[in-house]
């Protein structure tokens, strides 16, 4: 069965046709990154307007590239939470209109569920149960994935997401948006221990994260240097900072896995593209005898294919929505509202 997946939660308008949750027949993305670069980050109002302008053409070319018409599509899946509310509403309303006019079922897809599903495309053999580390611009969580649509949150950030923490540091260092990606490149080959950053813990909640202090710490170092007329040493400062963020992520993830006894780790979300996170996890998982699954680099960021993949599993679970489907800026992965 073929499913159309539509994504508009942030600054990418994307659509894809995916067969049975695993086979990508088309994957079209209209990225707005060049337009947001001049503002140093995503401007929500601009994002919503561009989604409105792009969505019809993106969906049309996803269908064309897959060689299908709407008659070949079993159901339409759309990202409805969490994300920028104005941006989400564009995808949700487009999907509702298309579903109604073509007489197709409408499937609400949680953004983090689809980030996890990006791994079903890269690793066709992957099946739940497993532990997932979800790291994106707005979320950081360790999740016990019991089944394709059954999730239990083991740990989460109490303040900033890891991606936000990397983006803000990059911005303070004068790097362009998207900060996390540019900081990763600028810090390549730097000394992980040139700067002594803490590895914060949340008291009495060992699986939760706290990144805001770390973010303030790096911003203060940069401002102190600038006040003395010095430029920050981006390579070493960036490498030490990324290593501190990655150490927090890996420490809590392996603690969670030692509690649950899980031997399968899936990484998901934009920060899963980070080169230090990928190589540290590779090394640590092989030492610990844990099977590691990471999305292909092309599927780490927001895309329609991951939505199309998760749509299949939501369909099998009977998770349908009506014409009253709304979009939500925040929503737990394990407790959906429709
Ligand atoms: O999952 P995503 O594309 O969007 C959200 O759903 O939030 O994640 C975006 C985040 C941003 O914070 C971005 O800086 C980060 O992913 N990111 C990276 C890298 N590429 C993207 N962070 C670290 N290293 C990268 N290579």
mmCIF file of C-alpha atoms and ligand atoms in Angstrom:
data_model
loop_
_atom_site.group_PDB
_atom_site.id
_atom_site.type_symbol
_atom_site.label_atom_id
_atom_site.label_comp_id
_atom_site.label_asym_id
_atom_site.label_seq_id
_atom_site.Cartn_x
_atom_site.Cartn_y
_atom_site.Cartn_z
ATOM 1 C CA UNK A 1 0.000 0.000 0.000
ATOM 2 C CA UNK A 2 1.212 3.509 -0.860
ATOM 3 C CA UNK A 3 0.960 6.443 1.548
ATOM 4 C CA UNK A 4 1.436 10.158 0.974
ATOM 5 C CA UNK A 5 3.354 11.890 3.798
ATOM 6 C CA UNK A 6 3.237 15.674 4.213
ATOM 7 C CA UNK A 7 5.584 17.668 6.474
ATOM 8 C CA UNK A 8 5.540 21.403 7.298
ATOM 9 C CA UNK A 9 6.451 21.638 10.998
ATOM 10 C CA UNK A 10 9.357 24.082 10.637
ATOM 11 C CA UNK A 11 11.213 25.423 7.601
ATOM 12 C CA UNK A 12 10.975 22.555 5.101
ATOM 13 C CA UNK A 13 7.880 21.939 2.980
ATOM 14 C CA UNK A 14 8.112 18.249 2.163
ATOM 15 C CA UNK A 15 6.068 15.420 0.679
ATOM 16 C CA UNK A 16 6.797 11.823 -0.149
ATOM 17 C CA UNK A 17 5.149 8.636 -1.322
ATOM 18 C CA UNK A 18 6.213 5.599 0.721
ATOM 19 C CA UNK A 19 5.181 1.993 0.232
ATOM 20 C CA UNK A 20 4.418 -0.159 3.299
ATOM 21 C CA UNK A 21 6.448 2.047 5.646
ATOM 22 C CA UNK A 22 9.813 1.177 4.124
ATOM 23 C CA UNK A 23 10.131 1.833 0.396
ATOM 24 C CA UNK A 24 10.500 5.492 -0.615
ATOM 25 C CA UNK A 25 9.025 6.094 -4.070
ATOM 26 C CA UNK A 26 9.573 9.868 -4.015
ATOM 27 C CA UNK A 27 10.891 12.459 -1.575
ATOM 28 C CA UNK A 28 10.499 16.149 -2.399
ATOM 29 C CA UNK A 29 11.712 18.965 -0.138
ATOM 30 C CA UNK A 30 11.418 22.734 -0.648
ATOM 31 C CA UNK A 31 13.897 24.122 1.862
ATOM 32 C CA UNK A 32 13.625 27.681 3.144
ATOM 33 C CA UNK A 33 17.088 27.725 4.738
ATOM 34 C CA UNK A 34 18.579 30.355 2.359
ATOM 35 C CA UNK A 35 15.788 32.771 3.227
ATOM 36 C CA UNK A 36 16.084 32.358 7.022
ATOM 37 C CA UNK A 37 19.920 32.634 7.010
ATOM 38 C CA UNK A 38 19.824 36.450 6.955
ATOM 39 C CA UNK A 39 17.808 36.464 10.201
ATOM 40 C CA UNK A 40 20.076 33.942 11.974
ATOM 41 C CA UNK A 41 17.182 31.521 12.561
ATOM 42 C CA UNK A 42 13.697 30.500 11.445
ATOM 43 C CA UNK A 43 11.194 33.374 11.284
ATOM 44 C CA UNK A 44 7.841 31.633 11.961
ATOM 45 C CA UNK A 45 5.705 34.054 9.941
ATOM 46 C CA UNK A 46 7.950 33.720 6.877
ATOM 47 C CA UNK A 47 7.993 29.925 7.286
ATOM 48 C CA UNK A 48 4.166 29.762 7.246
ATOM 49 C CA UNK A 49 3.913 31.953 4.161
ATOM 50 C CA UNK A 50 6.448 29.904 2.210
ATOM 51 C CA UNK A 51 4.660 26.668 3.131
ATOM 52 C CA UNK A 52 1.442 28.138 1.693
ATOM 53 C CA UNK A 53 3.273 29.057 -1.526
ATOM 54 C CA UNK A 54 5.118 25.734 -1.899
ATOM 55 C CA UNK A 55 2.844 22.992 -0.650
ATOM 56 C CA UNK A 56 0.712 22.339 -3.757
ATOM 57 C CA UNK A 57 3.752 22.061 -6.052
ATOM 58 C CA UNK A 58 5.692 19.899 -3.562
ATOM 59 C CA UNK A 59 2.826 17.401 -3.165
ATOM 60 C CA UNK A 60 2.194 17.380 -6.928
ATOM 61 C CA UNK A 61 5.828 16.574 -7.705
ATOM 62 C CA UNK A 62 5.973 13.902 -4.970
ATOM 63 C CA UNK A 63 3.055 12.148 -6.688
ATOM 64 C CA UNK A 64 4.572 12.633 -10.153
ATOM 65 C CA UNK A 65 8.024 11.355 -9.132
ATOM 66 C CA UNK A 66 6.401 8.274 -7.580
ATOM 67 C CA UNK A 67 4.455 7.750 -10.792
ATOM 68 C CA UNK A 68 1.114 7.814 -8.963
ATOM 69 C CA UNK A 69 -2.133 9.655 -8.869
ATOM 70 C CA UNK A 70 -4.298 10.085 -5.782
ATOM 71 C CA UNK A 71 -6.201 6.912 -6.791
ATOM 72 C CA UNK A 72 -3.052 4.898 -5.959
ATOM 73 C CA UNK A 73 -2.739 6.416 -2.473
ATOM 74 C CA UNK A 74 -4.260 4.462 0.427
ATOM 75 C CA UNK A 75 -4.179 7.326 2.983
ATOM 76 C CA UNK A 76 -2.627 10.740 3.634
ATOM 77 C CA UNK A 77 -0.379 11.256 6.665
ATOM 78 C CA UNK A 78 0.477 14.726 7.918
ATOM 79 C CA UNK A 79 2.677 16.119 10.687
ATOM 80 C CA UNK A 80 0.254 17.774 13.125
ATOM 81 C CA UNK A 81 2.451 18.208 16.248
ATOM 82 C CA UNK A 82 4.783 19.403 17.671
ATOM 83 C CA UNK A 83 6.245 22.340 15.736
ATOM 84 C CA UNK A 84 5.652 25.955 14.732
ATOM 85 C CA UNK A 85 1.889 26.301 14.929
ATOM 86 C CA UNK A 86 1.448 28.498 11.833
ATOM 87 C CA UNK A 87 3.684 26.179 9.810
ATOM 88 C CA UNK A 88 1.909 23.002 10.985
ATOM 89 C CA UNK A 89 -1.502 24.476 10.162
ATOM 90 C CA UNK A 90 -0.540 24.799 6.482
ATOM 91 C CA UNK A 91 0.247 21.079 6.131
ATOM 92 C CA UNK A 92 -2.730 19.994 8.231
ATOM 93 C CA UNK A 93 -5.233 22.098 6.301
ATOM 94 C CA UNK A 94 -3.800 21.069 2.942
ATOM 95 C CA UNK A 95 -3.957 17.391 3.937
ATOM 96 C CA UNK A 96 -7.523 17.759 5.213
ATOM 97 C CA UNK A 97 -8.632 19.388 1.944
ATOM 98 C CA UNK A 98 -6.894 16.755 -0.163
ATOM 99 C CA UNK A 99 -8.273 13.868 1.910
ATOM 100 C CA UNK A 100 -11.810 15.255 1.712
ATOM 101 C CA UNK A 101 -11.708 15.995 -2.004
ATOM 102 C CA UNK A 102 -10.177 12.608 -2.919
ATOM 103 C CA UNK A 103 -12.133 10.542 -0.393
ATOM 104 C CA UNK A 104 -8.973 9.327 1.385
ATOM 105 C CA UNK A 105 -8.305 8.539 5.040
ATOM 106 C CA UNK A 106 -6.395 11.208 7.004
ATOM 107 C CA UNK A 107 -3.688 10.173 9.458
ATOM 108 C CA UNK A 108 -2.205 12.506 12.093
ATOM 109 C CA UNK A 109 1.537 11.932 12.526
ATOM 110 C CA UNK A 110 3.554 13.050 15.569
ATOM 111 C CA UNK A 111 6.811 14.699 14.452
ATOM 112 C CA UNK A 112 9.104 12.695 16.743
ATOM 113 C CA UNK A 113 7.411 9.423 15.806
ATOM 114 C CA UNK A 114 8.300 10.189 12.194
ATOM 115 C CA UNK A 115 11.905 11.105 13.066
ATOM 116 C CA UNK A 116 12.197 7.626 14.620
ATOM 117 C CA UNK A 117 10.554 6.124 11.507
ATOM 118 C CA UNK A 118 13.345 7.590 9.321
ATOM 119 C CA UNK A 119 15.321 4.624 10.657
ATOM 120 C CA UNK A 120 12.818 2.111 9.205
ATOM 121 C CA UNK A 121 13.767 3.479 5.768
ATOM 122 C CA UNK A 122 17.539 3.346 6.346
ATOM 123 C CA UNK A 123 17.383 -0.035 8.137
ATOM 124 C CA UNK A 124 14.650 -2.214 6.589
ATOM 125 C CA UNK A 125 15.369 -4.948 9.153
ATOM 126 C CA UNK A 126 14.700 -2.669 12.170
ATOM 127 C CA UNK A 127 11.662 -3.520 14.303
ATOM 128 C CA UNK A 128 10.573 -2.410 17.795
ATOM 129 C CA UNK A 129 11.133 -2.877 20.690
ATOM 130 C CA UNK A 130 14.183 -0.611 21.050
ATOM 131 C CA UNK A 131 15.420 2.458 22.907
ATOM 132 C CA UNK A 132 15.337 5.727 20.972
ATOM 133 C CA UNK A 133 17.418 8.831 21.579
ATOM 134 C CA UNK A 134 15.488 11.680 19.920
ATOM 135 C CA UNK A 135 17.573 14.803 19.505
ATOM 136 C CA UNK A 136 16.268 17.720 17.490
ATOM 137 C CA UNK A 137 16.040 21.503 17.592
ATOM 138 C CA UNK A 138 13.021 21.470 19.889
ATOM 139 C CA UNK A 139 13.170 18.115 21.683
ATOM 140 C CA UNK A 140 15.594 15.851 23.506
ATOM 141 C CA UNK A 141 14.234 12.578 24.859
ATOM 142 C CA UNK A 142 15.080 8.985 25.627
ATOM 143 C CA UNK A 143 12.138 6.802 24.686
ATOM 144 C CA UNK A 144 11.297 3.167 25.245
ATOM 145 C CA UNK A 145 9.739 2.275 21.865
ATOM 146 C CA UNK A 146 7.618 -0.753 22.743
ATOM 147 C CA UNK A 147 5.925 -0.967 19.359
ATOM 148 C CA UNK A 148 5.507 1.177 16.217
ATOM 149 C CA UNK A 149 2.854 3.301 17.944
ATOM 150 C CA UNK A 150 3.524 2.551 21.620
ATOM 151 C CA UNK A 151 6.017 4.823 23.367
ATOM 152 C CA UNK A 152 7.134 5.409 26.940
ATOM 153 C CA UNK A 153 9.304 8.430 27.769
ATOM 154 C CA UNK A 154 12.226 7.501 30.021
ATOM 155 C CA UNK A 155 14.027 10.855 30.123
ATOM 156 C CA UNK A 156 13.636 14.322 28.654
ATOM 157 C CA UNK A 157 15.192 17.744 28.805
ATOM 158 C CA UNK A 158 13.977 19.990 31.603
ATOM 159 C CA UNK A 159 14.922 23.142 29.686
ATOM 160 C CA UNK A 160 16.600 23.516 26.262
ATOM 161 C CA UNK A 161 16.851 20.832 23.593
ATOM 162 C CA UNK A 162 20.339 19.701 22.552
ATOM 163 C CA UNK A 163 19.813 21.216 19.068
ATOM 164 C CA UNK A 164 18.792 24.581 20.525
ATOM 165 C CA UNK A 165 21.875 24.492 22.745
ATOM 166 C CA UNK A 166 24.162 23.877 19.728
ATOM 167 C CA UNK A 167 22.349 26.467 17.570
ATOM 168 C CA UNK A 168 22.647 29.244 20.199
ATOM 169 C CA UNK A 169 26.340 28.551 20.788
ATOM 170 C CA UNK A 170 26.964 28.643 17.028
ATOM 171 C CA UNK A 171 25.143 31.957 16.760
ATOM 172 C CA UNK A 172 27.186 33.458 19.627
ATOM 173 C CA UNK A 173 30.339 32.322 17.776
ATOM 174 C CA UNK A 174 29.176 34.243 14.704
ATOM 175 C CA UNK A 175 28.321 31.150 12.628
ATOM 176 C CA UNK A 176 25.407 31.235 10.207
ATOM 177 C CA UNK A 177 22.083 29.428 10.587
ATOM 178 C CA UNK A 178 21.685 26.390 10.612
ATOM 179 C CA UNK A 179 24.023 26.675 13.575
ATOM 180 C CA UNK A 180 24.303 23.059 14.737
ATOM 181 C CA UNK A 181 25.449 21.891 11.326
ATOM 182 C CA UNK A 182 27.915 24.761 10.831
ATOM 183 C CA UNK A 183 29.340 24.341 14.344
ATOM 184 C CA UNK A 184 29.868 20.627 13.678
ATOM 185 C CA UNK A 185 31.898 21.532 10.558
ATOM 186 C CA UNK A 186 33.834 24.397 12.216
ATOM 187 C CA UNK A 187 34.810 22.258 15.233
ATOM 188 C CA UNK A 188 36.129 19.288 13.187
ATOM 189 C CA UNK A 189 39.556 18.252 14.478
ATOM 190 C CA UNK A 190 39.334 20.523 17.568
ATOM 191 C CA UNK A 191 40.446 19.481 21.052
ATOM 192 C CA UNK A 192 37.533 17.979 23.055
ATOM 193 C CA UNK A 193 39.235 18.941 26.329
ATOM 194 C CA UNK A 194 40.581 22.444 25.535
ATOM 195 C CA UNK A 195 37.759 23.945 27.646
ATOM 196 C CA UNK A 196 36.453 22.443 30.849
ATOM 197 C CA UNK A 197 32.655 22.319 30.428
ATOM 198 C CA UNK A 198 30.478 20.641 33.054
ATOM 199 C CA UNK A 199 28.285 17.606 32.259
ATOM 200 C CA UNK A 200 25.099 18.737 34.070
ATOM 201 C CA UNK A 201 22.761 16.251 35.752
ATOM 202 C CA UNK A 202 19.226 16.701 37.051
ATOM 203 C CA UNK A 203 19.100 15.896 40.739
ATOM 204 C CA UNK A 204 17.014 12.797 41.523
ATOM 205 C CA UNK A 205 16.138 12.325 37.814
ATOM 206 C CA UNK A 206 19.232 10.693 36.323
ATOM 207 C CA UNK A 207 17.652 10.136 32.893
ATOM 208 C CA UNK A 208 16.540 13.770 32.413
ATOM 209 C CA UNK A 209 18.737 16.421 30.777
ATOM 210 C CA UNK A 210 19.484 20.055 31.521
ATOM 211 C CA UNK A 211 21.320 21.981 28.809
ATOM 212 C CA UNK A 212 20.531 25.639 29.608
ATOM 213 C CA UNK A 213 23.469 26.072 32.040
ATOM 214 C CA UNK A 214 25.872 24.670 29.468
ATOM 215 C CA UNK A 215 24.520 27.112 26.882
ATOM 216 C CA UNK A 216 24.951 30.083 29.258
ATOM 217 C CA UNK A 217 28.457 28.853 30.064
ATOM 218 C CA UNK A 218 29.640 28.914 26.432
ATOM 219 C CA UNK A 219 27.921 32.237 25.682
ATOM 220 C CA UNK A 220 29.687 33.789 28.727
ATOM 221 C CA UNK A 221 33.076 32.499 27.539
ATOM 222 C CA UNK A 222 32.475 34.061 24.102
ATOM 223 C CA UNK A 223 31.279 37.404 25.539
ATOM 224 C CA UNK A 224 34.240 37.594 27.947
ATOM 225 C CA UNK A 225 36.644 37.087 25.059
ATOM 226 C CA UNK A 226 34.858 39.656 22.912
ATOM 227 C CA UNK A 227 34.997 42.224 25.745
ATOM 228 C CA UNK A 228 38.775 41.797 25.765
ATOM 229 C CA UNK A 229 38.833 42.289 21.991
ATOM 230 C CA UNK A 230 39.667 38.612 21.378
ATOM 231 C CA UNK A 231 37.967 36.297 18.900
ATOM 232 C CA UNK A 232 36.717 32.910 20.194
ATOM 233 C CA UNK A 233 38.811 29.924 19.167
ATOM 234 C CA UNK A 234 35.834 28.287 17.428
ATOM 235 C CA UNK A 235 37.576 25.016 16.589
ATOM 236 C CA UNK A 236 38.603 24.081 20.148
ATOM 237 C CA UNK A 237 35.752 25.854 21.946
ATOM 238 C CA UNK A 238 33.236 24.242 19.590
ATOM 239 C CA UNK A 239 34.789 20.779 19.934
ATOM 240 C CA UNK A 240 34.870 20.949 23.764
ATOM 241 C CA UNK A 241 31.289 22.211 23.878
ATOM 242 C CA UNK A 242 29.913 19.600 21.445
ATOM 243 C CA UNK A 243 31.736 16.885 23.415
ATOM 244 C CA UNK A 244 30.066 18.071 26.651
ATOM 245 C CA UNK A 245 26.598 17.958 25.004
ATOM 246 C CA UNK A 246 27.317 14.537 23.487
ATOM 247 C CA UNK A 247 28.633 13.175 26.816
ATOM 248 C CA UNK A 248 25.353 14.140 28.519
ATOM 249 C CA UNK A 249 23.349 12.463 25.735
ATOM 250 C CA UNK A 250 25.348 9.223 25.749
ATOM 251 C CA UNK A 251 25.625 9.009 29.568
ATOM 252 C CA UNK A 252 21.845 9.192 30.116
ATOM 253 C CA UNK A 253 21.052 6.953 27.150
ATOM 254 C CA UNK A 254 23.282 4.111 28.344
ATOM 255 C CA UNK A 255 21.997 4.517 31.912
ATOM 256 C CA UNK A 256 18.438 4.176 30.565
ATOM 257 C CA UNK A 257 19.422 1.080 28.591
ATOM 258 C CA UNK A 258 21.054 -0.516 31.590
ATOM 259 C CA UNK A 259 17.771 -0.052 33.504
ATOM 260 C CA UNK A 260 15.541 -1.435 30.730
ATOM 261 C CA UNK A 261 18.040 -4.083 29.587
ATOM 262 C CA UNK A 262 17.542 -2.980 25.971
ATOM 263 C CA UNK A 263 20.314 -3.912 23.522
ATOM 264 C CA UNK A 264 19.047 -1.922 20.519
ATOM 265 C CA UNK A 265 19.570 1.835 20.201
ATOM 266 C CA UNK A 266 17.942 4.048 17.556
ATOM 267 C CA UNK A 267 18.992 7.685 17.131
ATOM 268 C CA UNK A 268 16.600 10.200 15.574
ATOM 269 C CA UNK A 269 16.188 13.929 14.839
ATOM 270 C CA UNK A 270 18.331 16.645 13.275
ATOM 271 C CA UNK A 271 21.164 16.368 15.817
ATOM 272 C CA UNK A 272 21.626 12.707 14.844
ATOM 273 C CA UNK A 273 23.605 14.172 11.911
ATOM 274 C CA UNK A 274 26.264 15.415 14.356
ATOM 275 C CA UNK A 275 29.599 13.778 13.547
ATOM 276 C CA UNK A 276 30.798 13.568 17.172
ATOM 277 C CA UNK A 277 27.539 12.013 18.381
ATOM 278 C CA UNK A 278 27.627 9.476 15.553
ATOM 279 C CA UNK A 279 31.251 8.425 16.099
ATOM 280 C CA UNK A 280 30.999 8.299 19.922
ATOM 281 C CA UNK A 281 27.844 6.168 19.733
ATOM 282 C CA UNK A 282 29.450 3.907 17.170
ATOM 283 C CA UNK A 283 32.429 3.303 19.443
ATOM 284 C CA UNK A 284 30.479 2.950 22.693
ATOM 285 C CA UNK A 285 27.781 0.683 21.241
ATOM 286 C CA UNK A 286 30.323 -1.707 19.745
ATOM 287 C CA UNK A 287 32.132 -1.873 23.128
ATOM 288 C CA UNK A 288 28.866 -2.536 24.983
ATOM 289 C CA UNK A 289 27.474 -5.037 22.484
ATOM 290 C CA UNK A 290 24.550 -2.752 21.610
ATOM 291 C CA UNK A 291 23.094 -2.715 18.095
ATOM 292 C CA UNK A 292 23.104 0.883 16.824
ATOM 293 C CA UNK A 293 20.734 2.314 14.196
ATOM 294 C CA UNK A 294 21.144 5.852 12.854
ATOM 295 C CA UNK A 295 19.291 7.431 9.941
ATOM 296 C CA UNK A 296 21.095 8.063 6.676
ATOM 297 C CA UNK A 297 22.392 11.679 6.760
ATOM 298 C CA UNK A 298 19.818 12.652 4.129
ATOM 299 C CA UNK A 299 16.997 11.574 6.483
ATOM 300 C CA UNK A 300 18.218 13.191 9.746
ATOM 301 C CA UNK A 301 16.519 16.552 9.117
ATOM 302 C CA UNK A 302 12.833 17.125 8.437
ATOM 303 C CA UNK A 303 11.528 15.285 5.362
ATOM 304 C CA UNK A 304 8.329 13.818 3.974
ATOM 305 C CA UNK A 305 9.640 10.248 3.658
ATOM 306 C CA UNK A 306 9.784 9.739 7.434
ATOM 307 C CA UNK A 307 6.167 10.970 7.660
ATOM 308 C CA UNK A 308 5.128 8.550 4.913
ATOM 309 C CA UNK A 309 6.896 5.721 6.759
ATOM 310 C CA UNK A 310 5.215 6.374 10.127
ATOM 311 C CA UNK A 311 1.853 6.901 8.380
ATOM 312 C CA UNK A 312 1.816 3.193 7.477
ATOM 313 C CA UNK A 313 2.182 2.108 11.105
ATOM 314 C CA UNK A 314 -0.408 4.624 12.355
ATOM 315 C CA UNK A 315 -2.746 3.272 9.629
ATOM 316 C CA UNK A 316 -2.232 -0.307 10.835
ATOM 317 C CA UNK A 317 -3.060 0.892 14.378
ATOM 318 C CA UNK A 318 -6.284 2.535 13.141
ATOM 319 C CA UNK A 319 -5.116 6.009 14.127
ATOM 320 C CA UNK A 320 -7.322 8.118 11.843
ATOM 321 C CA UNK A 321 -8.508 11.723 12.083
ATOM 322 C CA UNK A 322 -11.515 13.621 10.781
ATOM 323 C CA UNK A 323 -11.985 17.027 9.211
ATOM 324 C CA UNK A 324 -11.767 18.562 12.700
ATOM 325 C CA UNK A 325 -8.060 17.630 13.031
ATOM 326 C CA UNK A 326 -6.101 20.509 14.592
ATOM 327 C CA UNK A 327 -2.363 21.287 14.788
ATOM 328 C CA UNK A 328 -0.547 21.551 18.141
ATOM 329 C CA UNK A 329 2.695 23.365 18.955
ATOM 330 C CA UNK A 330 3.491 20.870 21.725
ATOM 331 C CA UNK A 331 2.405 17.292 22.297
ATOM 332 C CA UNK A 332 3.798 14.269 24.094
ATOM 333 C CA UNK A 333 4.839 11.369 21.887
ATOM 334 C CA UNK A 334 3.040 8.903 24.175
ATOM 335 C CA UNK A 335 -0.200 10.782 24.777
ATOM 336 C CA UNK A 336 -1.766 11.960 21.543
ATOM 337 C CA UNK A 337 -4.655 14.400 21.160
ATOM 338 C CA UNK A 338 -6.537 14.605 17.859
HETATM 339 O O1 LIG B 1 14.952 17.469 13.575
HETATM 340 P P1 LIG B 1 15.283 18.796 13.031
HETATM 341 O O2 LIG B 1 15.640 18.917 11.571
HETATM 342 O O3 LIG B 1 14.139 19.821 13.298
HETATM 343 C C1 LIG B 1 13.384 19.768 14.456
HETATM 344 O O4 LIG B 1 12.415 18.989 14.417
HETATM 345 O O5 LIG B 1 13.766 20.446 15.430
HETATM 346 O O6 LIG B 1 16.481 19.300 13.913
HETATM 347 C C2 LIG B 1 17.071 20.548 13.729
HETATM 348 C C3 LIG B 1 18.254 20.629 14.654
HETATM 349 C C4 LIG B 1 18.831 22.010 14.695
HETATM 350 O O7 LIG B 1 19.016 22.398 16.020
HETATM 351 C C5 LIG B 1 20.140 21.823 13.944
HETATM 352 O O8 LIG B 1 21.119 22.729 14.347
HETATM 353 C C6 LIG B 1 20.497 20.425 14.334
HETATM 354 O O9 LIG B 1 19.279 19.747 14.231
HETATM 355 N N1 LIG B 1 21.537 19.853 13.452
HETATM 356 C C7 LIG B 1 22.738 19.500 13.886
HETATM 357 C C8 LIG B 1 23.463 19.036 12.767
HETATM 358 N N2 LIG B 1 22.669 19.110 11.699
HETATM 359 C C9 LIG B 1 21.472 19.614 12.146
HETATM 360 N N3 LIG B 1 23.250 19.559 15.109
HETATM 361 C C10 LIG B 1 24.500 19.134 15.255
HETATM 362 N N4 LIG B 1 25.277 18.692 14.248
HETATM 363 C C11 LIG B 1 24.797 18.597 12.998
HETATM 364 N N5 LIG B 1 25.560 18.141 12.005
#
